[in-house]
Coordinates of C-alpha atoms in Angstrom, one line a residue:
M46 CA 0.1 0.0 -0.5
N47 CA 1.5 3.8 -0.6
T48 CA 2.3 5.3 2.4
A49 CA 2.6 9.5 2.0
S50 CA 7.3 9.1 1.4
N51 CA 5.6 7.4 -1.6
V52 CA 2.9 8.9 -2.9
I53 CA 3.7 12.4 -3.1
P54 CA 7.6 11.0 -5.4
E55 CA 4.6 9.6 -7.1
F56 CA 2.7 12.3 -7.4
E57 CA 5.0 14.3 -9.0
K58 CA 6.5 11.6 -11.5
L59 CA 3.3 11.7 -13.2
F60 CA 3.0 15.4 -12.6
R61 CA 6.4 16.5 -15.2
Q62 CA 4.5 13.3 -17.3
K63 CA 1.9 15.2 -17.9
L64 CA 3.1 19.4 -18.2
Q65 CA 5.3 18.0 -20.5
L66 CA 3.1 17.1 -23.1
N67 CA 1.6 20.9 -22.5
N68 CA 5.4 22.2 -22.5
C69 CA 4.8 23.0 -19.1
R70 CA 8.0 22.7 -16.7
L71 CA 7.5 22.4 -13.1
K72 CA 10.5 23.5 -11.3
K73 CA 10.9 22.0 -6.7
K74 CA 11.0 25.8 -5.0
R75 CA 13.4 25.1 -1.8
Q76 CA 10.1 25.6 1.4
E77 CA 8.3 21.9 1.5
N78 CA 5.5 21.1 -0.5
N79 CA 5.3 23.8 -3.6
Y80 CA 6.6 23.6 -6.4
E81 CA 6.2 26.7 -10.0
I82 CA 5.2 25.8 -12.6
I83 CA 6.8 27.8 -16.3
T84 CA 4.3 27.3 -19.2
P85 CA 5.6 28.1 -23.3
A86 CA 4.2 31.3 -22.9
K87 CA 6.5 32.6 -20.1
D88 CA 3.0 32.5 -18.1
I89 CA 4.2 31.1 -13.6
F90 CA 1.5 29.2 -11.8
L91 CA 2.9 27.9 -8.4
M92 CA 1.2 24.7 -7.0
Y93 CA 1.6 24.1 -3.6
W94 CA 0.2 21.6 -0.7
S95 CA -0.1 21.7 2.9
E96 CA -2.1 17.7 3.6
F97 CA -2.2 16.5 0.4
P98 CA -3.8 16.3 -1.6
E99 CA -5.7 19.3 -1.4
I100 CA -3.7 21.5 -3.7
N101 CA -3.5 25.3 -4.7
L102 CA -2.4 26.6 -8.1
I103 CA -2.6 30.1 -8.2
Y104 CA -1.8 32.3 -10.9
Q105 CA 1.7 35.3 -10.3
P106 CA 0.8 38.1 -12.4
V107 CA 5.0 39.0 -14.2
G108 CA 2.6 40.1 -17.0
I109 CA -0.4 40.3 -18.7
R110 CA -3.1 37.1 -18.3
T111 CA -3.8 36.4 -22.1
K112 CA -7.1 33.7 -23.0
Q113 CA -4.0 31.6 -23.8
T114 CA -2.6 31.7 -19.9
I115 CA -6.2 30.7 -19.3
V116 CA -5.4 27.7 -22.2
Y117 CA -2.7 26.8 -19.5
E118 CA -4.8 26.8 -16.0
R119 CA -6.7 24.7 -17.1
A120 CA -5.1 22.2 -18.1
I121 CA -2.7 22.5 -14.8
R122 CA -5.8 22.2 -13.1
E123 CA -7.3 18.8 -15.5
H124 CA -3.7 17.5 -14.5
I125 CA -3.5 18.3 -11.6
N126 CA -7.1 15.9 -11.4
F127 CA -5.9 13.3 -13.3
C128 CA -3.5 12.8 -11.3
V129 CA -4.6 12.6 -7.6
S130 CA -8.4 10.8 -9.2
S131 CA -4.6 8.1 -10.4
M132 CA -3.4 8.1 -7.0
Q133 CA -6.6 7.6 -5.2
A134 CA -8.0 5.0 -7.5
S135 CA -4.1 2.9 -7.4
A136 CA -4.4 3.5 -2.9
N137 CA -7.8 2.0 -3.7
S138 CA -6.8 -0.7 -5.6
N139 CA -4.1 -1.2 -3.3
F140 CA -6.3 -1.5 -0.7
V141 CA -8.0 -3.4 -2.5
T142 CA -6.3 -6.1 -3.3
L143 CA -5.2 -6.5 0.1
N144 CA -8.4 -6.8 1.7
R145 CA -9.5 -10.1 -0.6
E146 CA -6.8 -11.5 0.4
N147 CA -7.2 -11.7 4.4

């Protein structure tokens, strides 16, 4: 079964893969559970959580917020939701498997 120490690195790996589909970069910040997402349009989003999987995403106003920014924000939010759902489904399937063995 996934433990907290395994879940976050797995989430990060899956999330990086999803972001690469949109040519976005994920940069880990010094503070724990803080990440910077940079889009090809040079938009910057901050992603953080204090209790996983309650993830916050904030747009950093470095320029003018355009329609393209909104498209990237939607895609990033969808990627976050997909990755969290995948992690939860994986944890649940492991849990179900363990229950069947007993």
